[in-house]
Tab-separated table of C-alpha atoms and ligand atoms in Angstrom:
chain	number	residue	atom	x	y	z
A	1	MET	CA	63.415	96.066	67.631
A	2	GLY	CA	60.731	95.260	70.101
A	3	ALA	CA	60.063	98.120	72.848
A	4	LEU	CA	60.090	95.283	75.485
A	5	ASP	CA	63.188	93.072	73.878
A	6	GLY	CA	64.909	91.041	76.652
A	7	LYS	CA	62.691	91.906	79.477
A	8	ARG	CA	60.449	89.667	81.594
A	9	VAL	CA	57.647	90.009	82.582
A	10	LEU	CA	55.254	87.953	85.294
A	11	ILE	CA	51.396	87.889	84.143
A	12	MET	CA	49.391	87.498	87.133
A	13	GLY	CA	45.379	87.213	86.456
A	14	VAL	CA	44.928	85.544	83.007
A	15	ALA	CA	41.356	83.471	83.440
A	16	ASN	CA	40.316	83.131	79.417
A	17	GLU	CA	41.204	85.253	76.139
A	18	ARG	CA	39.261	87.804	77.602
A	19	SER	CA	41.085	88.924	80.541
A	20	ILE	CA	42.603	91.898	80.353
A	21	ALA	CA	45.760	90.545	81.973
A	22	TRP	CA	45.977	88.462	78.504
A	23	GLY	CA	45.482	91.358	76.167
A	24	CYS	CA	48.465	92.547	78.861
A	25	ALA	CA	50.388	89.359	78.027
A	26	LYS	CA	50.260	89.538	74.382
A	27	ALA	CA	51.195	92.942	73.560
A	28	MET	CA	53.618	92.632	75.636
A	29	ALA	CA	55.346	89.229	74.245
A	30	ASP	CA	54.649	91.137	70.636
A	31	ALA	CA	56.875	93.701	71.873
A	32	GLY	CA	59.623	91.118	72.657
A	33	ALA	CA	59.091	90.311	76.255
A	34	GLU	CA	59.531	87.191	77.673
A	35	LEU	CA	56.805	85.995	79.943
A	36	ALA	CA	55.786	83.881	82.850
A	37	PHE	CA	52.092	83.225	83.886
A	38	THR	CA	50.607	82.663	86.915
A	39	TYR	CA	47.189	81.150	87.370
A	40	GLN	CA	44.602	80.788	90.648
A	41	SER	CA	43.836	77.353	90.253
A	42	GLU	CA	44.265	73.791	88.120
A	43	MET	CA	40.793	75.081	86.872
A	44	MET	CA	42.249	78.002	85.659
A	45	LEU	CA	45.407	76.001	84.143
A	46	LYS	CA	43.095	74.259	81.611
A	47	ARG	CA	42.637	77.850	79.830
A	48	VAL	CA	45.890	79.725	80.489
A	49	GLU	CA	48.447	76.737	79.273
A	50	PRO	CA	47.222	76.964	75.592
A	51	LEU	CA	47.339	80.731	76.076
A	52	ALA	CA	50.914	80.917	77.661
A	53	GLN	CA	52.017	78.324	74.700
A	54	SER	CA	50.390	80.569	72.203
A	55	VAL	CA	53.245	83.132	73.170
A	56	GLY	CA	55.917	80.769	74.035
A	57	SER	CA	55.439	80.359	77.446
A	58	ASP	CA	55.929	77.481	79.250
A	59	ILE	CA	56.358	79.268	83.084
A	60	LEU	CA	53.213	78.415	84.604
A	61	ILE	CA	53.135	78.746	88.572
A	62	PRO	CA	50.190	78.030	90.327
A	63	ALA	CA	49.864	81.365	92.702
A	64	ASP	CA	46.382	82.196	95.121
A	65	VAL	CA	47.282	85.450	96.275
A	66	SER	CA	45.363	85.009	99.576
A	67	ASP	CA	47.104	82.467	101.065
A	68	ASP	CA	51.066	82.890	102.059
A	69	ALA	CA	51.925	79.762	101.844
A	70	SER	CA	50.834	79.512	97.821
A	71	MET	CA	52.552	83.401	97.209
A	72	ASP	CA	55.833	81.559	99.206
A	73	ALA	CA	55.904	79.170	96.246
A	74	ALA	CA	54.910	80.677	93.543
A	75	PHE	CA	57.998	83.095	93.617
A	76	VAL	CA	60.200	79.924	94.520
A	77	ALA	CA	59.088	78.427	91.714
A	78	LEU	CA	59.957	81.694	89.821
A	79	GLN	CA	63.189	82.208	91.338
A	80	GLU	CA	64.221	78.557	90.095
A	81	LYS	CA	63.172	79.666	85.941
A	82	TRP	CA	64.383	83.684	86.134
A	83	ASP	CA	67.289	85.295	88.206
A	84	ARG	CA	66.213	88.727	87.718
A	85	LEU	CA	62.662	90.302	86.688
A	86	ASP	CA	61.874	93.305	84.848
A	87	CYS	CA	58.411	94.041	84.889
A	88	VAL	CA	54.613	92.391	87.013
A	89	VAL	CA	51.459	92.915	85.475
A	90	HIS	CA	49.006	92.621	88.363
A	91	ALA	CA	45.221	92.003	87.547
A	92	ILE	CA	43.392	90.452	89.925
A	93	ALA	CA	40.303	91.771	92.011
A	94	PHE	CA	37.673	89.371	93.921
A	95	SER	CA	34.525	90.827	95.608
A	96	ASP	CA	31.632	88.426	96.376
A	97	LYS	CA	29.194	88.746	93.343
A	98	ASN	CA	25.925	88.673	96.313
A	99	GLU	CA	27.721	91.764	97.095
A	100	LEU	CA	27.973	93.248	93.565
A	101	THR	CA	24.025	93.827	93.318
A	102	GLY	CA	22.665	95.524	96.145
A	103	ARG	CA	23.724	98.655	98.131
A	104	ILE	CA	27.033	98.629	99.578
A	105	ILE	CA	25.530	99.185	103.189
A	106	ASP	CA	24.735	95.567	103.218
A	107	THR	CA	28.428	94.601	102.567
A	108	SER	CA	29.354	91.654	105.230
A	109	ARG	CA	32.490	91.887	106.899
A	110	GLU	CA	34.023	89.066	105.421
A	111	ASN	CA	33.768	90.071	101.816
A	112	PHE	CA	35.093	93.281	102.985
A	113	ARG	CA	37.833	91.344	104.507
A	114	ASN	CA	38.150	89.699	101.319
A	115	SER	CA	37.499	91.946	98.792
A	116	LEU	CA	40.687	94.239	100.095
A	117	SER	CA	42.894	91.778	100.404
A	118	ILE	CA	42.710	90.030	97.405
A	119	SER	CA	41.623	93.429	95.367
A	120	CYS	CA	44.133	95.629	97.240
A	121	TYR	CA	46.747	94.210	99.482
A	122	SER	CA	47.752	91.079	97.038
A	123	LEU	CA	49.699	94.387	95.274
A	124	ILE	CA	51.240	95.071	98.209
A	125	ASP	CA	52.692	91.592	98.708
A	126	VAL	CA	53.355	90.999	94.935
A	127	SER	CA	55.079	94.181	94.841
A	128	LYS	CA	57.547	93.540	97.933
A	129	ARG	CA	58.248	89.728	96.626
A	130	ALA	CA	58.722	91.222	92.682
A	131	SER	CA	60.834	94.104	94.217
A	132	GLN	CA	63.325	91.582	95.338
A	133	MET	CA	63.987	89.987	91.978
A	134	MET	CA	63.798	93.413	90.025
A	135	THR	CA	67.960	94.080	90.294
A	136	GLU	CA	68.136	96.386	87.087
A	137	GLY	CA	64.665	98.433	88.111
A	138	GLY	CA	61.486	97.165	87.211
A	139	THR	CA	57.758	98.262	86.067
A	140	ILE	CA	54.716	97.237	88.542
A	141	LEU	CA	51.304	97.424	86.748
A	142	THR	CA	47.686	96.924	87.862
A	143	MET	CA	44.338	97.504	86.832
A	144	THR	CA	42.092	99.944	88.794
A	145	TYR	CA	38.414	101.197	87.660
A	146	GLN	CA	36.897	104.543	87.612
A	147	GLY	CA	34.513	103.237	90.148
A	148	SER	CA	37.021	104.174	92.779
A	149	ASN	CA	36.200	107.555	93.095
A	150	LYS	CA	32.759	107.967	91.242
A	151	VAL	CA	30.096	105.990	92.387
A	152	THR	CA	29.299	103.335	89.510
A	153	PRO	CA	26.045	101.488	89.660
A	154	PHE	CA	26.639	98.383	92.263
A	155	TYR	CA	30.317	98.724	91.934
A	156	ASN	CA	29.849	98.488	95.908
A	157	VAL	CA	33.094	97.319	97.920
A	158	MET	CA	35.190	97.281	94.681
A	159	GLY	CA	35.026	100.780	94.457
A	160	VAL	CA	36.336	101.008	97.777
A	161	ALA	CA	38.991	98.317	97.106
A	162	LYS	CA	40.035	100.310	93.916
A	163	ALA	CA	40.691	103.431	96.297
A	164	ALA	CA	42.451	101.626	98.131
A	165	LEU	CA	44.567	99.799	95.791
A	166	GLU	CA	44.961	103.284	93.477
A	167	SER	CA	46.308	104.871	97.236
A	168	ALA	CA	48.667	101.948	97.172
A	169	VAL	CA	50.016	102.266	93.813
A	170	ARG	CA	51.193	105.885	95.089
A	171	TYR	CA	52.406	104.689	98.297
A	172	LEU	CA	54.673	101.777	96.690
A	173	ALA	CA	56.271	104.031	93.400
A	174	ASN	CA	57.487	106.222	96.464
A	175	ASP	CA	58.890	103.005	98.797
A	176	LEU	CA	60.064	101.705	95.645
A	177	GLY	CA	61.368	104.561	93.631
A	178	PRO	CA	64.620	104.992	94.794
A	179	ASP	CA	65.666	100.833	93.374
A	180	GLY	CA	64.536	102.195	89.832
A	181	ILE	CA	61.057	100.684	90.101
A	182	ARG	CA	58.220	102.404	88.758
A	183	VAL	CA	54.651	101.260	90.222
A	184	ASN	CA	51.339	102.312	87.954
A	185	ALA	CA	48.425	101.812	87.538
A	186	ILE	CA	45.785	101.349	84.354
A	187	SER	CA	42.457	102.195	84.664
A	188	PRO	CA	40.461	100.539	81.929
A	189	GLY	CA	36.679	101.592	81.373
A	190	PRO	CA	34.272	98.766	81.521
A	191	MET	CA	35.247	95.537	79.824
A	192	LYS	CA	33.183	92.064	79.442
A	193	THR	CA	35.118	89.768	81.032
A	194	LEU	CA	34.639	87.264	83.984
A	195	ALA	CA	34.897	89.684	86.795
A	196	GLY	CA	33.145	92.534	84.697
A	197	ALA	CA	30.383	90.518	84.498
A	198	ALA	CA	30.222	89.844	88.002
A	199	ILE	CA	29.030	93.655	88.590
A	200	GLY	CA	24.806	94.665	88.511
A	201	GLY	CA	23.854	95.605	85.396
A	202	ALA	CA	27.301	95.223	83.450
A	203	ARG	CA	25.366	95.425	80.359
A	204	LYS	CA	24.034	98.350	80.794
A	205	THR	CA	26.992	100.303	82.045
A	206	PHE	CA	28.953	98.851	79.333
A	207	LYS	CA	26.631	100.308	76.509
A	208	PHE	CA	25.795	103.674	78.672
A	209	THR	CA	29.500	104.013	78.780
A	210	GLU	CA	30.057	103.456	74.955
A	211	ARG	CA	26.968	105.685	74.014
A	212	ASN	CA	28.723	108.662	76.008
A	213	ALA	CA	32.343	108.727	76.593
A	214	PRO	CA	34.291	111.500	74.212
A	215	LEU	CA	35.504	108.512	71.941
A	216	ARG	CA	32.007	106.762	71.969
A	217	ALA	CA	33.518	103.674	72.658
A	218	ASN	CA	34.848	101.466	75.131
A	219	ALA	CA	38.296	100.433	75.920
A	220	THR	CA	39.611	97.809	73.338
A	221	LEU	CA	41.918	95.166	74.828
A	222	GLU	CA	44.644	95.424	72.144
A	223	ALA	CA	44.723	99.326	73.971
A	224	ILE	CA	45.222	97.996	77.715
A	225	GLY	CA	47.625	96.242	76.218
A	226	ALA	CA	49.941	98.773	74.444
A	227	THR	CA	49.012	100.922	77.419
A	228	ALA	CA	50.610	98.347	79.522
A	229	VAL	CA	53.764	98.311	76.589
A	230	TYR	CA	54.719	101.581	77.373
A	231	LEU	CA	54.133	101.707	80.679
A	232	ALA	CA	56.628	98.977	81.321
A	233	SER	CA	59.199	100.088	78.215
A	234	ASP	CA	61.692	103.315	78.432
A	235	GLY	CA	59.012	105.640	77.059
A	236	GLY	CA	57.679	105.257	80.359
A	237	ALA	CA	60.573	105.665	82.216
A	238	CYS	CA	59.999	108.950	84.062
A	239	THR	CA	56.054	107.823	84.703
A	240	SER	CA	55.328	106.461	88.537
A	241	GLY	CA	52.500	106.771	91.001
A	242	GLU	CA	50.316	107.097	87.972
A	243	ILE	CA	46.174	106.134	87.326
A	244	LEU	CA	46.142	105.992	83.635
A	245	HIS	CA	42.817	105.879	82.131
A	246	VAL	CA	42.070	104.109	79.081
A	247	ASP	CA	38.456	104.263	78.948
A	248	GLY	CA	37.701	106.564	75.693
A	249	GLY	CA	37.589	109.441	77.743
A	250	PHE	CA	35.087	109.080	79.590
A	251	HIS	CA	36.403	109.996	83.207
A	252	VAL	CA	36.094	113.166	82.280
A	253	LEU	CA	32.185	113.271	81.568
A	254	GLY	CA	30.053	115.601	84.205
A	255	MET	CA	26.682	114.477	82.618
A	256	PRO	CA	25.934	111.793	79.284
A	257	GLN	CA	26.033	113.479	76.118
A	258	VAL	CA	23.017	115.430	75.480
A	259	ASP	CA	21.279	113.527	72.939
A	260	ASN	CA	21.099	110.474	75.675
A	261	ILE	CA	19.415	112.594	78.469
A	262	GLN	CA	15.527	111.656	78.420
A	263	GLY	CA	12.902	114.054	79.417
B	1	NAD	P1	39.208	88.515	84.789
B	1	NAD	O1	38.100	87.677	85.329
B	1	NAD	O2	39.512	87.852	83.284
B	1	NAD	O3	40.413	88.463	85.607
B	1	NAD	C1	40.436	88.399	87.129
B	1	NAD	C2	41.192	87.518	87.581
B	1	NAD	O4	41.754	87.811	88.812
B	1	NAD	C3	40.955	85.814	87.098
B	1	NAD	O5	42.396	85.246	86.174
B	1	NAD	C4	41.199	85.585	88.405
B	1	NAD	O6	41.362	83.940	88.620
B	1	NAD	C5	42.026	86.694	89.515
B	1	NAD	N1	41.468	85.625	90.695
B	1	NAD	C6	41.016	86.414	91.775
B	1	NAD	N2	41.052	85.872	92.940
B	1	NAD	C7	42.086	85.195	92.542
B	1	NAD	C8	42.856	84.883	94.283
B	1	NAD	N3	42.761	84.536	95.169
B	1	NAD	N4	44.632	84.575	93.780
B	1	NAD	C9	45.100	84.578	92.437
B	1	NAD	N5	44.342	85.146	91.302
B	1	NAD	C10	42.902	85.571	91.812
B	1	NAD	O7	38.755	89.864	84.982
B	1	NAD	P2	39.397	91.001	84.647
B	1	NAD	O8	38.322	92.297	84.165
B	1	NAD	O9	40.481	90.930	83.288
B	1	NAD	O10	40.203	91.642	85.693
B	1	NAD	C11	41.643	91.585	85.739
B	1	NAD	C12	41.911	93.308	86.643
B	1	NAD	O11	40.910	94.492	86.073
B	1	NAD	C13	40.720	92.846	87.866
B	1	NAD	O12	41.972	93.904	88.509
B	1	NAD	C14	39.868	94.113	87.925
B	1	NAD	O13	39.171	94.838	88.448
B	1	NAD	C15	40.433	95.090	86.375
B	1	NAD	N6	39.049	95.641	85.794
B	1	NAD	C16	38.259	95.229	85.307
B	1	NAD	C17	37.959	96.619	84.179
B	1	NAD	C18	36.280	95.114	83.749
B	1	NAD	O14	35.125	95.913	82.906
B	1	NAD	N7	36.364	93.927	83.635
B	1	NAD	C19	37.489	97.383	84.244
B	1	NAD	C20	38.921	97.834	85.020
B	1	NAD	C21	39.679	97.096	85.716
């Protein structure tokens, strides 16, 4: 018996085998879930298709979260395949990488709008659409980062977007709770993904958190995936509106480990 036997899960945000969405997909498939995938563009399909096939899924649907027509079509296509949905994994974010190297004070209006729309509004939009298919209750999961409430090098407007995302998680949890739908965010530490690499100083941040986290380790795709399984399973039945850190404990620190302080 798998913890997710019989559950239907929509995975949004696989770009390649390093994607956090893929870590979730693999763990959820191993736990017995049936999966459908969305992909952002035809270019992504080449990577996503073999991954989907490897977990027995042939439901691959294009969906650009910044485009209402694309989202309309995606959920029509999903409804043609499935009459019910139990879980969505929303692992999507975007910001212009040129604005993830300098100072937040230089953020352009256009990139602010895009970053917040793709990285935060999309969760609200997806939740509305997905919840209409969650006729037996369900779980909505998103991915955040602690740059939402602590200043982290070059995270800039993404920090603002993640703060908004975490707030949206709480409001959505309250709206959808009466329908038996839980809404939670996982907050992984830095990961070596395409989106992660777009942030200035990514390698240094990765090494710093690895050296200083209480567990002296960064997150793994396996641990993030297992957390997604837990939250989507009956074990997570009483958890909603939560931001669950999967970061080796890094978020509790006020200072680096003493051996790593120079001077
Ligand atoms: P990734 O690059 O593998 O995934 C990002 C995904 O967002 C891609 O699949 C991309 O296609 C999708 N996306 C971007 N714009 C889109 C749009 N308009 N429509 C549809 N899809 C779109 O990187 P990842 O690190 O796996 O990112 C997944 C989530 O995890 C993001 O929300 C990210 O902020 C979050 N996160 C990442 C880290 C990290 O260090 N990598 C840490 C904490 C949280």
